[in-house]
Short mmCIF file of C-alpha atoms and ligand atoms in Angstrom, two decimals:
data_model
loop_
_atom_site.label_atom_id
_atom_site.label_comp_id
_atom_site.label_asym_id
_atom_site.label_seq_id
_atom_site.Cartn_x
_atom_site.Cartn_y
_atom_site.Cartn_z
CA MET E 1 -45.36 2.75 12.19
CA ARG E 2 -48.99 1.67 12.56
CA LEU E 3 -48.44 -1.97 11.51
CA LYS E 4 -44.97 -2.68 12.88
CA GLY E 5 -44.37 -6.43 13.07
CA LYS E 6 -47.78 -7.35 11.60
CA ARG E 7 -47.95 -10.20 9.06
CA ILE E 8 -50.38 -9.39 6.29
CA LEU E 9 -51.65 -11.21 3.21
CA VAL E 10 -53.21 -9.33 0.28
CA THR E 11 -54.99 -11.31 -2.45
CA GLY E 12 -55.08 -9.60 -5.82
CA GLY E 13 -52.02 -7.78 -4.48
CA ALA E 14 -50.30 -7.43 -7.85
CA SER E 15 -52.45 -4.58 -9.18
CA GLY E 16 -54.70 -1.63 -8.39
CA ILE E 17 -56.22 -1.44 -4.91
CA GLY E 18 -54.35 -4.54 -3.74
CA LEU E 19 -50.92 -3.30 -4.81
CA SER E 20 -51.52 0.10 -3.26
CA SER E 21 -52.54 -1.64 -0.01
CA VAL E 22 -49.38 -3.76 -0.08
CA GLU E 23 -47.28 -0.59 -0.44
CA ARG E 24 -49.06 1.22 2.44
CA CYS E 25 -48.68 -1.81 4.74
CA LEU E 26 -44.95 -2.01 3.96
CA GLU E 27 -44.56 1.72 4.67
CA GLU E 28 -46.23 1.15 8.06
CA GLY E 29 -43.82 -1.62 9.04
CA ALA E 30 -45.69 -4.84 8.17
CA SER E 31 -44.36 -7.93 6.41
CA VAL E 32 -46.59 -8.53 3.41
CA VAL E 33 -47.46 -11.38 1.06
CA ILE E 34 -48.63 -10.46 -2.42
CA ALA E 35 -50.95 -13.33 -3.40
CA ASP E 36 -52.10 -13.26 -6.99
CA LEU E 37 -52.34 -15.35 -10.15
CA ALA E 38 -49.10 -17.02 -11.28
CA GLY E 39 -49.17 -15.04 -14.54
CA SER E 40 -49.68 -11.66 -12.82
CA GLU E 41 -47.10 -8.95 -12.07
CA GLY E 42 -46.97 -10.19 -8.46
CA ALA E 43 -43.51 -11.77 -8.55
CA HIS E 44 -42.02 -8.70 -10.21
CA GLU E 45 -43.73 -6.24 -7.82
CA ALA E 46 -42.76 -8.30 -4.76
CA LYS E 47 -39.10 -8.42 -5.80
CA GLU E 48 -38.99 -4.66 -6.27
CA LEU E 49 -40.84 -3.90 -3.01
CA ASP E 50 -38.81 -6.47 -1.06
CA GLY E 51 -35.64 -4.63 -2.12
CA ARG E 52 -37.04 -1.27 -0.95
CA HIS E 53 -38.49 -2.55 2.36
CA GLN E 54 -35.78 -4.63 4.06
CA GLY E 55 -36.89 -8.04 2.83
CA ARG E 56 -40.48 -7.72 4.08
CA CYS E 57 -42.38 -8.58 0.88
CA LEU E 58 -42.85 -11.87 -0.94
CA PHE E 59 -45.04 -13.31 -3.67
CA ILE E 60 -47.15 -16.45 -3.37
CA PRO E 61 -49.02 -17.48 -6.53
CA VAL E 62 -52.65 -18.41 -6.01
CA ASP E 63 -55.90 -18.79 -7.88
CA VAL E 64 -58.67 -18.10 -5.35
CA THR E 65 -61.01 -20.47 -7.21
CA SER E 66 -58.90 -23.40 -5.94
CA THR E 67 -59.40 -24.51 -2.33
CA GLU E 68 -56.14 -26.44 -2.48
CA GLU E 69 -54.14 -23.41 -3.67
CA VAL E 70 -55.79 -21.11 -1.12
CA ASP E 71 -55.06 -23.49 1.77
CA GLN E 72 -51.46 -23.85 0.58
CA MET E 73 -51.14 -20.06 0.28
CA VAL E 74 -52.11 -19.57 3.92
CA ALA E 75 -49.87 -22.45 5.07
CA LYS E 76 -46.92 -21.01 3.15
CA THR E 77 -47.57 -17.53 4.57
CA VAL E 78 -47.52 -18.91 8.11
CA GLU E 79 -44.36 -20.90 7.34
CA GLU E 80 -42.58 -17.85 5.91
CA LEU E 81 -43.81 -15.14 8.31
CA GLY E 82 -44.47 -17.20 11.46
CA GLY E 83 -48.18 -16.32 11.65
CA LEU E 84 -50.97 -14.30 10.06
CA ASP E 85 -52.32 -11.08 11.60
CA GLY E 86 -54.23 -9.52 8.72
CA VAL E 87 -55.81 -10.34 5.37
CA PHE E 88 -57.11 -8.16 2.56
CA ASN E 89 -59.49 -10.46 0.68
CA ASN E 90 -59.30 -8.28 -2.42
CA ALA E 91 -58.89 -10.43 -5.56
CA GLY E 92 -61.77 -9.82 -7.92
CA ILE E 93 -62.93 -9.32 -11.47
CA GLY E 94 -65.60 -7.20 -13.15
CA GLY E 95 -68.34 -8.29 -15.51
CA ILE E 96 -70.96 -6.45 -17.54
CA CYS E 97 -73.82 -8.19 -19.31
CA PRO E 98 -77.60 -7.70 -19.53
CA VAL E 99 -79.39 -10.38 -17.53
CA GLU E 100 -81.21 -11.83 -20.55
CA ASP E 101 -77.86 -12.60 -22.20
CA TYR E 102 -75.95 -13.76 -19.11
CA ALA E 103 -74.48 -17.24 -19.70
CA ASP E 104 -74.31 -19.62 -16.72
CA GLU E 105 -70.55 -19.99 -17.04
CA ASP E 106 -69.95 -16.22 -17.00
CA PHE E 107 -72.24 -15.71 -14.01
CA LEU E 108 -70.71 -18.61 -12.06
CA ARG E 109 -67.15 -17.50 -12.86
CA ILE E 110 -67.73 -14.13 -11.20
CA ILE E 111 -69.36 -15.77 -8.20
CA ASP E 112 -66.48 -18.27 -7.98
CA ILE E 113 -63.84 -15.53 -7.78
CA ASN E 114 -65.65 -12.61 -6.11
CA LEU E 115 -67.73 -14.52 -3.55
CA SER E 116 -66.57 -18.14 -3.20
CA GLY E 117 -62.95 -16.96 -3.46
CA VAL E 118 -63.49 -14.56 -0.56
CA PHE E 119 -65.07 -17.41 1.43
CA ARG E 120 -62.15 -19.81 0.72
CA VAL E 121 -59.52 -17.26 1.75
CA ALA E 122 -61.46 -16.18 4.86
CA ARG E 123 -61.98 -19.81 5.93
CA ALA E 124 -58.30 -20.69 5.59
CA ALA E 125 -57.22 -17.50 7.39
CA ILE E 126 -59.78 -17.94 10.17
CA ARG E 127 -58.57 -21.49 10.90
CA GLN E 128 -55.08 -20.06 11.49
CA MET E 129 -56.33 -16.99 13.38
CA TYR E 130 -58.48 -19.10 15.72
CA LYS E 131 -55.34 -21.07 16.63
CA GLN E 132 -53.55 -17.79 17.37
CA GLY E 133 -56.58 -16.24 19.10
CA SER E 134 -56.19 -13.07 17.04
CA GLY E 135 -56.47 -11.61 13.55
CA SER E 136 -58.26 -9.14 11.31
CA ILE E 137 -59.83 -9.90 7.93
CA VAL E 138 -61.02 -7.23 5.52
CA ASN E 139 -63.15 -8.33 2.58
CA CYS E 140 -63.33 -6.16 -0.51
CA ALA E 141 -66.96 -5.54 -1.42
CA SER E 142 -68.20 -2.56 -3.45
CA ILE E 143 -70.87 0.12 -3.61
CA LEU E 144 -72.47 -2.57 -5.80
CA GLY E 145 -72.74 -4.70 -2.66
CA VAL E 146 -75.41 -2.31 -1.38
CA PHE E 147 -76.73 -0.75 -4.63
CA GLY E 148 -77.99 -2.35 -7.83
CA GLN E 149 -76.76 -1.32 -11.26
CA SER E 150 -77.95 -2.53 -14.63
CA ASN E 151 -75.88 -5.19 -16.42
CA THR E 152 -74.09 -6.35 -13.26
CA ALA E 153 -76.25 -9.25 -12.00
CA ALA E 154 -73.30 -11.50 -11.10
CA TYR E 155 -71.09 -8.77 -9.66
CA THR E 156 -73.86 -7.29 -7.48
CA ALA E 157 -74.88 -10.78 -6.30
CA ALA E 158 -71.27 -11.56 -5.35
CA LYS E 159 -70.56 -8.25 -3.63
CA GLY E 160 -73.89 -8.25 -1.78
CA GLY E 161 -72.97 -11.73 -0.62
CA VAL E 162 -69.59 -10.51 0.59
CA VAL E 163 -71.18 -7.72 2.67
CA ASN E 164 -73.57 -10.04 4.47
CA MET E 165 -71.17 -12.99 4.79
CA THR E 166 -68.78 -10.54 6.47
CA ARG E 167 -71.36 -9.91 9.20
CA THR E 168 -71.76 -13.64 9.85
CA LEU E 169 -68.01 -14.26 9.97
CA ALA E 170 -67.67 -11.29 12.32
CA ILE E 171 -70.23 -12.77 14.72
CA GLU E 172 -68.56 -16.19 14.62
CA GLY E 173 -65.12 -14.71 15.25
CA ALA E 174 -66.08 -12.10 17.82
CA LYS E 175 -65.29 -14.17 20.94
CA LYS E 176 -62.25 -15.80 19.34
CA GLY E 177 -60.22 -12.63 18.79
CA VAL E 178 -60.92 -12.38 15.06
CA ARG E 179 -62.45 -9.24 13.53
CA VAL E 180 -64.01 -9.33 10.05
CA ASN E 181 -65.05 -6.22 8.13
CA SER E 182 -65.65 -5.21 4.53
CA ILE E 183 -64.84 -2.14 2.47
CA GLY E 184 -67.22 -0.80 -0.17
CA PRO E 185 -65.23 1.24 -2.69
CA GLY E 186 -66.89 3.59 -5.14
CA TYR E 187 -65.45 3.55 -8.66
CA ILE E 188 -61.68 3.59 -8.32
CA ASP E 189 -59.13 4.44 -10.99
CA THR E 190 -57.50 1.01 -11.47
CA PRO E 191 -56.89 -1.38 -14.38
CA LEU E 192 -60.31 -2.94 -13.60
CA ILE E 193 -62.07 0.05 -15.14
CA ALA E 194 -59.27 1.38 -17.36
CA GLY E 195 -60.72 -0.45 -20.35
CA LEU E 196 -64.09 1.33 -20.25
CA ASP E 197 -64.81 3.88 -22.97
CA GLU E 198 -64.59 7.56 -22.01
CA GLU E 199 -68.33 8.20 -22.18
CA LEU E 200 -69.10 5.35 -19.78
CA LYS E 201 -66.24 6.43 -17.49
CA GLN E 202 -67.63 9.98 -17.35
CA SER E 203 -71.09 8.65 -16.52
CA LEU E 204 -69.54 6.72 -13.61
CA ILE E 205 -67.66 9.80 -12.41
CA ASP E 206 -70.97 11.71 -12.44
CA LEU E 207 -72.46 9.20 -9.97
CA HIS E 208 -70.05 10.43 -7.27
CA PRO E 209 -71.02 13.73 -5.58
CA MET E 210 -67.29 14.48 -5.28
CA GLY E 211 -67.14 14.49 -9.09
CA ARG E 212 -64.18 12.17 -9.51
CA LEU E 213 -63.06 8.56 -9.30
CA GLY E 214 -61.35 7.35 -6.14
CA LYS E 215 -57.65 6.60 -5.99
CA PRO E 216 -56.36 3.14 -5.02
CA GLU E 217 -54.49 4.62 -2.05
CA GLU E 218 -57.78 5.99 -0.67
CA ILE E 219 -59.01 2.39 -0.35
CA ALA E 220 -55.61 1.26 0.93
CA ASN E 221 -55.87 3.78 3.77
CA ALA E 222 -59.28 2.42 4.77
CA PHE E 223 -57.85 -1.11 4.73
CA LEU E 224 -54.93 0.06 6.85
CA PHE E 225 -57.31 1.34 9.52
CA LEU E 226 -59.53 -1.75 9.57
CA VAL E 227 -56.66 -4.24 9.65
CA SER E 228 -54.81 -2.36 12.40
CA ASP E 229 -55.35 -2.35 16.16
CA GLU E 230 -56.80 1.17 15.78
CA ALA E 231 -60.02 -0.61 14.72
CA SER E 232 -60.00 -2.94 17.75
CA PHE E 233 -63.78 -2.46 18.44
CA VAL E 234 -64.84 -2.55 14.77
CA THR E 235 -66.23 -5.81 13.45
CA GLY E 236 -69.01 -6.70 11.02
CA ALA E 237 -68.86 -3.21 9.48
CA ASN E 238 -69.05 -2.33 5.79
CA LEU E 239 -66.97 0.83 5.41
CA LEU E 240 -68.11 2.70 2.30
CA VAL E 241 -65.30 4.69 0.70
CA ASP E 242 -67.13 6.16 -2.24
CA GLY E 243 -66.93 9.94 -2.62
CA GLY E 244 -70.56 10.19 -1.49
CA PHE E 245 -71.97 7.71 -4.07
CA THR E 246 -74.23 5.96 -1.54
CA ALA E 247 -75.18 9.20 0.25
CA GLY E 248 -77.55 10.09 -2.58
CA LYS E 249 -77.74 12.31 -5.63
CA SER E 250 -76.32 15.84 -5.68
N1 NAD Z 301 -61.82 -0.45 -9.35
C1 NAD Z 301 -63.05 -0.23 -8.91
O1 NAD Z 301 -63.76 0.70 -9.36
C2 NAD Z 301 -63.63 -1.08 -7.82
C3 NAD Z 301 -64.80 -0.65 -7.17
C4 NAD Z 301 -65.35 -1.42 -6.16
C5 NAD Z 301 -64.74 -2.61 -5.78
N2 NAD Z 301 -63.60 -3.00 -6.43
C6 NAD Z 301 -63.02 -4.27 -5.99
O2 NAD Z 301 -61.68 -4.05 -5.61
C7 NAD Z 301 -60.94 -5.27 -5.77
C8 NAD Z 301 -59.65 -4.96 -6.52
O3 NAD Z 301 -59.98 -4.43 -7.79
P1 NAD Z 301 -59.00 -3.49 -8.63
O4 NAD Z 301 -59.84 -2.39 -9.15
O5 NAD Z 301 -57.78 -3.17 -7.86
O6 NAD Z 301 -58.72 -4.46 -9.87
P2 NAD Z 301 -57.38 -4.96 -10.57
O7 NAD Z 301 -57.83 -5.64 -11.80
O8 NAD Z 301 -56.41 -3.83 -10.68
O9 NAD Z 301 -56.80 -6.03 -9.53
C9 NAD Z 301 -57.43 -7.25 -9.27
C10 NAD Z 301 -56.37 -8.30 -8.98
O10 NAD Z 301 -57.04 -9.53 -8.69
C11 NAD Z 301 -56.31 -10.57 -9.31
N3 NAD Z 301 -57.16 -11.74 -9.55
C12 NAD Z 301 -58.18 -11.85 -10.45
N4 NAD Z 301 -58.67 -13.10 -10.43
C13 NAD Z 301 -57.95 -13.79 -9.50
C14 NAD Z 301 -57.98 -15.13 -9.04
N5 NAD Z 301 -58.84 -16.04 -9.54
N6 NAD Z 301 -57.09 -15.49 -8.08
C15 NAD Z 301 -56.21 -14.60 -7.58
N7 NAD Z 301 -56.12 -13.33 -7.99
C16 NAD Z 301 -56.99 -12.92 -8.94
C17 NAD Z 301 -55.82 -9.96 -10.62
O11 NAD Z 301 -54.72 -10.70 -11.16
C18 NAD Z 301 -55.45 -8.55 -10.19
O12 NAD Z 301 -54.09 -8.45 -9.80
C19 NAD Z 301 -61.88 -6.24 -6.50
O13 NAD Z 301 -62.45 -7.12 -5.56
C20 NAD Z 301 -62.94 -5.32 -7.09
O14 NAD Z 301 -64.16 -5.98 -7.28
C21 NAD Z 301 -63.03 -2.27 -7.42
#
């Protein structure tokens, strides 16, 4: 049990990479909060997982664009679990649009969720973790945090911001017992990309030297390592989990 007794919060925990991470943390002995939109599957998933894992899973509704809701989410987690040892700052949305057509509101919406949302959650968690003198935060970035791709101006701006903000938070937290890292997934088979047409999906698969999409549990396993004490000397890192995407072309 690699996370026995750990108290972990996963934003965007109702679906895809987040849900898979919640499941892996429960299997490794942690108590886990699924934090996701009120209208998501979070309440349903938490009830089912709570039943299978000795009452160690609960749902807290949150919209990461609201500072008030994020602060309440962390306060409620601490009230329910007695503290906060780990966070997967994973809630996010996609967005595809050529730059010349990008509307302000669409651009700012992606930044608000994928970058400012990560900041709000990290800030609230760090305040608690500084009080404890310990904690580990993992921010979900992307290969598009270190690579450009056409039609993704907002997404690449947000994810690039997450990668570099992670380094700053890591430096600030380093002497206070708080580690902060990010994960850069390649394209992963989740509902986020399920809606893409087959031709586009195949072109994305072809970008990975391994010739396939990643599985949510392959990101969950990377999260598990970074959030655990096994990564006790790892901070400020961006762990790319991408089937060779960023290694170059085959
Ligand atoms: N799937 C991929 O190919 C891929 C690749 C790289 C990075 N990522 C990143 O991984 C993370 C998870 O993506 P996924 O593929 O599992 O997607 P997903 O759509 O399956 O899950 C995202 C979750 O975030 C939640 N969410 C969205 N907006 C929210 C908000 N304002 N407040 C709270 N929760 C909100 C959704 O309800 C959903 O449950 C995202 O940050 C995404 O950018 C995904």
